[in-house]
Coordinates of C-alpha atoms in Angstrom, one line a residue:
M985 CA -0.2 -0.1 -0.3
A986 CA 1.4 3.3 -0.6
A987 CA 2.4 5.7 2.2
E988 CA 0.1 8.2 3.2
P989 CA 0.7 12.2 1.9
V990 CA 2.4 13.9 4.6
N991 CA 2.0 17.1 2.9
V992 CA -1.0 18.1 -0.2
T993 CA 1.9 18.2 -3.4
E994 CA 2.2 14.6 -3.0
F995 CA -1.2 13.7 -4.0
Q996 CA -0.2 15.9 -7.4
E997 CA 1.4 12.2 -8.1
L998 CA -1.0 10.3 -6.2
A999 CA -3.8 12.1 -9.0
R1000 CA -1.6 11.3 -11.8
Q1001 CA -1.5 7.7 -11.1
A1002 CA -5.7 8.0 -10.6
L1003 CA -6.7 9.9 -13.8
P1004 CA -6.6 9.3 -17.3
K1005 CA -3.6 12.1 -19.1
M1006 CA -6.2 13.9 -20.8
Y1007 CA -7.7 14.4 -17.3
Y1008 CA -4.5 15.1 -15.7
D1009 CA -3.1 17.2 -17.9
Y1010 CA -6.8 19.4 -17.7
Y1011 CA -5.6 20.1 -14.8
A1012 CA -2.2 20.3 -13.6
G1013 CA -1.7 22.4 -17.2
G1014 CA -1.3 25.7 -17.4
A1015 CA -0.6 28.1 -20.9
E1016 CA 2.2 28.4 -23.2
D1017 CA 5.0 27.9 -22.0
Q1018 CA 4.2 27.2 -18.0
Y1019 CA 6.0 30.1 -17.4
T1020 CA 3.8 31.6 -15.0
L1021 CA 2.9 28.3 -13.6
K1022 CA 5.9 27.2 -11.9
E1023 CA 6.1 30.8 -10.7
N1024 CA 3.2 30.3 -9.3
V1025 CA 5.0 28.3 -6.9
E1026 CA 8.7 29.4 -6.8
A1027 CA 7.8 33.1 -6.1
F1028 CA 6.7 31.5 -2.3
H1029 CA 10.2 30.7 -2.3
R1030 CA 12.0 33.5 -2.6
I1031 CA 10.6 35.1 0.5
N1032 CA 11.4 35.1 3.9
I1033 CA 9.6 34.3 7.3
L1034 CA 11.3 36.3 10.2
P1035 CA 9.9 34.8 13.0
R1036 CA 9.4 36.2 16.9
V1037 CA 10.5 34.0 19.3
L1038 CA 9.8 33.9 23.0
V1039 CA 6.4 34.7 22.6
D1040 CA 3.5 32.5 24.4
V1041 CA 2.0 30.5 21.9
G1042 CA 0.1 28.4 23.7
K1043 CA -2.9 29.1 22.5
I1044 CA -3.6 29.5 18.5
D1045 CA -6.0 30.4 17.1
I1046 CA -6.5 30.2 12.5
S1047 CA -9.8 30.7 12.3
T1048 CA -11.1 34.4 10.5
S1049 CA -14.3 35.7 8.4
I1050 CA -14.5 36.2 5.0
L1051 CA -16.9 38.8 3.7
G1052 CA -18.7 38.7 7.3
Y1053 CA -18.7 34.7 7.5
R1054 CA -16.3 33.3 10.5
T1055 CA -14.6 29.9 8.9
S1056 CA -12.2 28.0 10.5
A1057 CA -8.6 29.8 8.7
P1058 CA -7.7 31.8 6.1
L1059 CA -8.3 29.6 3.4
M1060 CA -11.2 29.3 0.9
I1061 CA -11.4 26.5 -2.1
A1062 CA -11.4 28.4 -4.9
P1063 CA -13.6 27.8 -8.0
T1064 CA -12.5 25.5 -10.5
G1065 CA -14.7 23.4 -13.3
M1066 CA -15.9 19.4 -13.7
H1067 CA -15.4 18.1 -10.3
K1068 CA -16.3 14.6 -11.9
L1069 CA -13.3 14.5 -14.2
A1070 CA -11.5 13.9 -11.2
H1071 CA -14.3 11.4 -9.4
P1072 CA -17.6 10.6 -9.9
E1073 CA -19.3 12.0 -6.9
G1074 CA -18.4 15.6 -8.5
E1075 CA -18.7 18.9 -6.9
V1076 CA -20.9 16.8 -4.3
A1077 CA -18.0 15.4 -2.6
T1078 CA -15.7 18.9 -2.9
A1079 CA -18.7 20.5 -1.0
R1080 CA -19.4 17.8 1.8
A1081 CA -15.2 18.1 2.7
A1082 CA -15.7 22.0 2.8
A1083 CA -18.3 21.7 5.4
A1084 CA -16.8 19.1 7.3
C1085 CA -13.8 21.1 8.2
D1086 CA -15.6 24.8 8.1
T1087 CA -14.4 26.3 4.9
I1088 CA -15.7 27.9 2.5
M1089 CA -16.3 26.6 -1.1
A1090 CA -16.4 28.9 -4.6
V1091 CA -18.5 26.4 -7.0
S1092 CA -17.8 27.1 -10.4
F1093 CA -19.8 27.8 -13.2
S1094 CA -18.5 25.2 -15.3
S1095 CA -19.7 23.1 -12.2
S1096 CA -20.6 19.6 -13.1
C1097 CA -23.3 18.7 -10.9
P1098 CA -25.8 20.9 -10.6
L1099 CA -26.2 24.3 -8.0
E1100 CA -28.8 22.7 -6.8
E1101 CA -27.4 19.5 -5.9
V1102 CA -24.0 20.8 -4.7
A1103 CA -26.4 24.0 -2.1
S1104 CA -28.8 20.2 -1.4
S1105 CA -25.5 18.6 -0.1
C1106 CA -25.2 19.9 2.9
N1107 CA -25.2 23.0 4.7
A1108 CA -22.4 25.1 4.6
I1109 CA -21.3 28.9 3.3
R1110 CA -20.2 28.8 -0.2
F1111 CA -20.1 31.6 -2.7
F1112 CA -20.8 31.2 -6.6
Q1113 CA -18.2 31.7 -10.0
L1114 CA -19.3 33.8 -12.9
Y1115 CA -18.6 34.3 -16.5
V1116 CA -20.8 35.9 -18.1
Y1117 CA -21.7 35.2 -21.9
K1118 CA -22.8 36.9 -24.9
R1119 CA -26.5 35.8 -23.8
R1120 CA -26.3 37.5 -20.9
D1121 CA -29.8 35.8 -19.6
I1122 CA -28.2 33.1 -19.4
S1123 CA -25.7 34.2 -16.4
A1124 CA -28.2 36.4 -15.1
L1125 CA -30.1 33.0 -14.7
L1126 CA -27.2 31.2 -13.3
V1127 CA -27.0 33.9 -10.6
Q1128 CA -30.3 34.1 -9.5
R1129 CA -30.5 29.8 -9.0
A1130 CA -27.4 30.5 -7.7
E1131 CA -28.9 33.1 -4.8
R1132 CA -32.3 31.2 -4.8
S1133 CA -30.3 28.2 -3.5
G1134 CA -28.5 30.1 -0.9
F1135 CA -25.1 31.0 -1.8
K1136 CA -23.7 34.4 0.2
A1137 CA -21.8 36.0 -2.6
V1138 CA -20.8 35.9 -6.8
I1139 CA -17.0 35.8 -8.0
L1140 CA -16.8 37.8 -11.2
T1141 CA -14.3 35.7 -12.5
A1142 CA -12.8 39.0 -15.4
D1143 CA -9.5 37.5 -16.7
T1144 CA -11.3 35.6 -19.7
P1145 CA -12.8 37.2 -22.5
R1146 CA -10.7 34.3 -24.4
L1147 CA -9.6 31.6 -23.4
G1148 CA -5.9 31.3 -22.8
R1149 CA -4.1 28.6 -25.1
R1150 CA -3.6 25.6 -23.4
E1151 CA -1.2 22.9 -25.3
A1152 CA -1.7 20.2 -23.2
D1153 CA -5.4 20.3 -23.9
I1154 CA -4.7 21.0 -27.2
K1155 CA -2.4 17.9 -28.2
N1156 CA -4.8 16.0 -26.0
K1157 CA -7.9 17.2 -27.9
M1158 CA -9.6 17.1 -24.4
I1159 CA -14.0 17.0 -24.6
A1160 CA -14.9 18.8 -21.2
P1161 CA -18.7 16.7 -20.9
P1162 CA -21.7 18.9 -20.9
L1163 CA -22.6 20.8 -17.8
R1164 CA -25.1 20.1 -15.7
N1165 CA -26.2 23.8 -14.8
F1166 CA -26.7 24.7 -19.1
D1167 CA -29.5 21.7 -19.1
G1168 CA -32.1 23.3 -21.3
L1169 CA -30.5 26.3 -21.5
I1170 CA -27.7 25.7 -23.7
S1171 CA -25.9 23.4 -25.5
T1172 CA -22.6 22.4 -24.1
D1173 CA -21.3 20.4 -27.1
V1174 CA -18.9 22.4 -29.7
V1175 CA -17.8 20.3 -32.5
T1176 CA -14.0 21.3 -34.0
D1177 CA -11.0 20.1 -35.3
K1178 CA -8.3 22.3 -33.9
G1179 CA -7.8 20.1 -31.2
S1180 CA -9.3 21.2 -27.5
N1181 CA -12.8 22.5 -27.5
L1182 CA -12.8 24.2 -24.5
A1183 CA -11.4 26.5 -25.9
A1184 CA -13.8 26.7 -29.4
Y1185 CA -16.4 26.3 -26.9
A1186 CA -15.9 29.8 -24.2
S1187 CA -14.9 31.3 -28.4
A1188 CA -18.4 30.8 -29.2
T1189 CA -20.1 31.8 -25.3
F1190 CA -17.9 34.0 -23.3
D1191 CA -18.7 37.7 -23.5
A1192 CA -15.2 39.2 -25.0
S1193 CA -16.9 42.5 -24.5
F1194 CA -17.5 42.7 -20.9
C1195 CA -16.0 45.6 -19.7
W1196 CA -16.1 47.7 -16.1
K1197 CA -19.3 49.7 -17.0
D1198 CA -20.5 46.2 -17.6
I1199 CA -20.5 45.7 -13.7
T1200 CA -23.5 47.6 -13.1
W1201 CA -25.3 45.6 -14.8
L1202 CA -24.5 42.0 -12.6
K1203 CA -25.3 44.6 -9.7
S1204 CA -28.7 44.9 -11.1
I1205 CA -29.8 41.3 -11.2
T1206 CA -28.3 40.1 -7.7
N1207 CA -28.5 41.4 -4.2
L1208 CA -25.4 39.0 -3.5
P1209 CA -21.8 41.0 -2.8
I1210 CA -19.6 40.6 -5.5
L1211 CA -15.9 40.1 -6.3
I1212 CA -13.5 40.5 -8.8
K1213 CA -11.4 37.3 -9.5
G1214 CA -8.4 38.3 -12.0
V1215 CA -6.8 41.3 -10.6
L1216 CA -2.9 41.2 -11.0
T1217 CA -2.4 45.5 -10.6
P1218 CA -2.9 48.7 -9.1
E1219 CA -4.8 50.6 -11.5
D1220 CA -7.8 47.4 -11.7
A1221 CA -7.9 47.8 -8.3
I1222 CA -8.8 51.2 -8.1
K1223 CA -11.0 50.8 -11.0
A1224 CA -13.3 47.6 -8.9
L1225 CA -13.1 50.0 -6.0
E1226 CA -15.1 52.9 -8.6
V1227 CA -17.4 50.4 -9.6
G1228 CA -18.1 49.1 -6.0
V1229 CA -17.4 45.5 -5.8
S1230 CA -16.7 44.0 -2.5
G1231 CA -13.5 42.3 -2.8
I1232 CA -10.9 41.6 -4.5
I1233 CA -9.0 38.3 -5.3
V1234 CA -5.5 38.5 -7.0
S1235 CA -5.6 35.7 -9.4
N1236 CA -3.5 34.9 -12.7
H1237 CA -6.4 32.2 -13.3
G1238 CA -4.0 29.1 -12.0
A1239 CA -1.8 30.5 -14.9
R1240 CA -4.1 29.1 -18.1
Q1241 CA -5.0 32.5 -19.5
L1242 CA -1.8 34.6 -20.2
D1243 CA 1.4 33.2 -19.7
Y1244 CA 4.3 35.6 -18.6
S1245 CA 1.8 37.6 -16.2
P1246 CA 3.4 38.0 -12.9
A1247 CA 3.4 35.5 -10.2
T1248 CA 0.1 36.6 -8.1
I1249 CA 1.8 36.9 -4.7
S1250 CA 4.4 39.2 -5.9
V1251 CA 1.7 41.8 -7.0
L1252 CA -0.6 41.0 -3.8
E1253 CA 1.3 44.2 -2.3
E1254 CA 0.5 46.7 -4.7
V1255 CA -2.9 45.5 -4.6
V1256 CA -3.4 46.1 -0.6
E1257 CA -1.9 49.0 -0.7
A1258 CA -4.0 50.8 -3.6
V1259 CA -6.9 49.5 -2.3
Q1260 CA -6.1 51.0 1.0
G1261 CA -8.2 48.4 3.2
K1262 CA -12.2 50.3 1.5
I1263 CA -12.6 46.2 0.5
P1264 CA -11.0 42.4 1.4
V1265 CA -7.8 41.3 -1.7
L1266 CA -8.3 37.5 -1.4
L1267 CA -5.5 35.3 -3.8
D1268 CA -5.2 32.4 -5.1
G1269 CA -2.2 30.8 -7.7
G1270 CA 0.5 28.8 -6.2
V1271 CA -0.4 28.1 -2.9
R1272 CA 1.2 24.3 -1.6
R1273 CA 2.1 25.0 2.4
G1274 CA 0.7 26.4 5.6
T1275 CA 4.1 29.0 4.8
D1276 CA 2.1 30.4 1.8
I1277 CA -0.6 31.0 3.5
F1278 CA 1.1 32.9 6.4
K1279 CA 3.5 34.7 3.3
A1280 CA -0.3 36.2 1.6
L1281 CA -1.6 36.9 4.5
A1282 CA 1.3 39.0 5.6
L1283 CA 1.5 41.3 2.5
G1284 CA -2.1 41.8 3.5
A1285 CA -4.3 38.6 2.0
Q1286 CA -7.6 38.6 4.1
A1287 CA -7.1 34.7 3.0
V1288 CA -5.7 32.3 0.3
M1289 CA -7.5 30.2 -2.2
I1290 CA -6.7 26.6 -2.9
G1291 CA -7.3 25.1 -6.3
R1292 CA -5.2 23.1 -7.9
P1293 CA -4.7 20.6 -4.4
V1294 CA -7.8 20.1 -4.0
L1295 CA -8.6 18.8 -7.0
F1296 CA -5.8 16.3 -6.5
G1297 CA -6.7 15.6 -3.4
L1298 CA -10.4 14.5 -5.0
A1299 CA -9.0 12.8 -7.5
A1300 CA -6.9 10.3 -4.8
N1301 CA -8.8 9.4 -2.6
G1302 CA -12.3 11.6 -2.1
E1303 CA -13.6 13.4 0.5
Y1304 CA -11.5 12.3 2.6
G1305 CA -9.1 13.8 0.4
V1306 CA -9.9 16.6 0.1
K1307 CA -11.0 16.6 3.8
R1308 CA -7.1 15.4 4.2
V1309 CA -5.4 18.8 1.6
I1310 CA -7.5 21.1 3.9
N1311 CA -6.8 20.0 7.2
M1312 CA -2.7 19.6 6.1
L1313 CA -2.7 23.3 5.0
K1314 CA -4.8 23.5 8.3
E1315 CA -2.9 21.7 10.1
E1316 CA 0.9 23.9 8.4
L1317 CA -0.7 27.3 9.4
E1318 CA -1.2 26.7 13.0
L1319 CA 2.5 25.9 13.3
S1320 CA 4.0 28.5 11.5
M1321 CA 1.9 30.5 13.3
A1322 CA 3.3 28.9 16.6
L1323 CA 7.1 29.1 15.2
A1324 CA 6.6 33.0 13.5
G1325 CA 5.2 33.8 17.5
T1326 CA 1.7 35.1 15.9
C1327 CA -0.8 33.5 17.7
T1328 CA -4.3 35.0 15.9
V1329 CA -4.4 36.1 12.3
K1330 CA -4.8 39.3 13.3
D1331 CA -1.0 39.0 14.7
I1332 CA 0.5 38.4 11.4
T1333 CA 2.1 41.3 10.3
R1334 CA 4.0 42.5 7.2
G1335 CA 7.3 43.2 9.3
H1336 CA 6.8 38.8 10.1
V1337 CA 8.0 38.4 6.2
R1338 CA 11.0 39.5 3.4
T1339 CA 10.7 39.9 0.1
Q1340 CA 13.3 40.0 -2.6
H1341 CA 12.7 44.0 -2.8
D1342 CA 13.4 45.1 0.9
R1343 CA 16.7 46.1 2.8
P1344 CA 18.3 43.8 3.8
L1345 CA 18.2 43.7 8.1
C1346 CA 20.7 46.2 9.8
K1347 CA 23.3 44.2 11.5
I1348 CA 23.9 46.0 14.9

């Protein structure tokens, strides 16, 4: 019997063994040269933690709140599509694991389980991730279904007017299964002889004209708070403030859109400074350790989002695998906080990390 994984990265190899190559490559791959895919992880390695010693760390509390909702830790499950490619129970298994861990899950627009099925599977806080279609009525209907099903926020993915060039999917001629949320609304079958049908489908359906002024339309169809996912610059952070959204997610779409865009952790602080505490800032991309979560919090994130590790845990061992991934990260964060001399999430400050851009420590 294979040894039990001791960190979340080890679930990736288990997932590779468990999944057909087409599906593993779909989850694991990035855009073009995959430079940003590597940088998302490696940029964390270039940040040092500066611990404080002789602090009473007899009791550590890693709980926090996200948009006012109390959660067990400053991490949540990022929106990722088509969980049934990883496990027959799909997003339902992921949702149950998130609920068991008292963690917020963002459910993707391209979920392979209907929103209502995910919502009824367990009692938990969930957010809904949205792409805007050329047929706005379809996007509006899905938002309203999510609101009726008890979802607590809408995450607008803003970095996908078209799908990035994912060469593994092109080589594998990746075919997406039918998406249950669109039953009776629109066909998700696209025939193409140019490789992946995902890019063809996105080009045929996504609204590439959607822009900042259209946030007014989105706000008009829902009472839920709106977060914008895909912000990488201070300029866009300021625009997000101007249009009145409730939060920002610093994200490069898991390095699946524009290759050579920056690693998210490398631009987090600039976005946080632009926002000036007016709305919360979250981060996704490259989080693989509790120390990564600590570093993101120190640079101003309210929480991080976990994508691929959750999918790999799901592929390796279903609901239990997702629970293990979440709990491993929580345990690592708790230990990191204790060793760094921080008892609560609020105790983690900018002074607890040093980036490549900081001046060296003064010698005494």
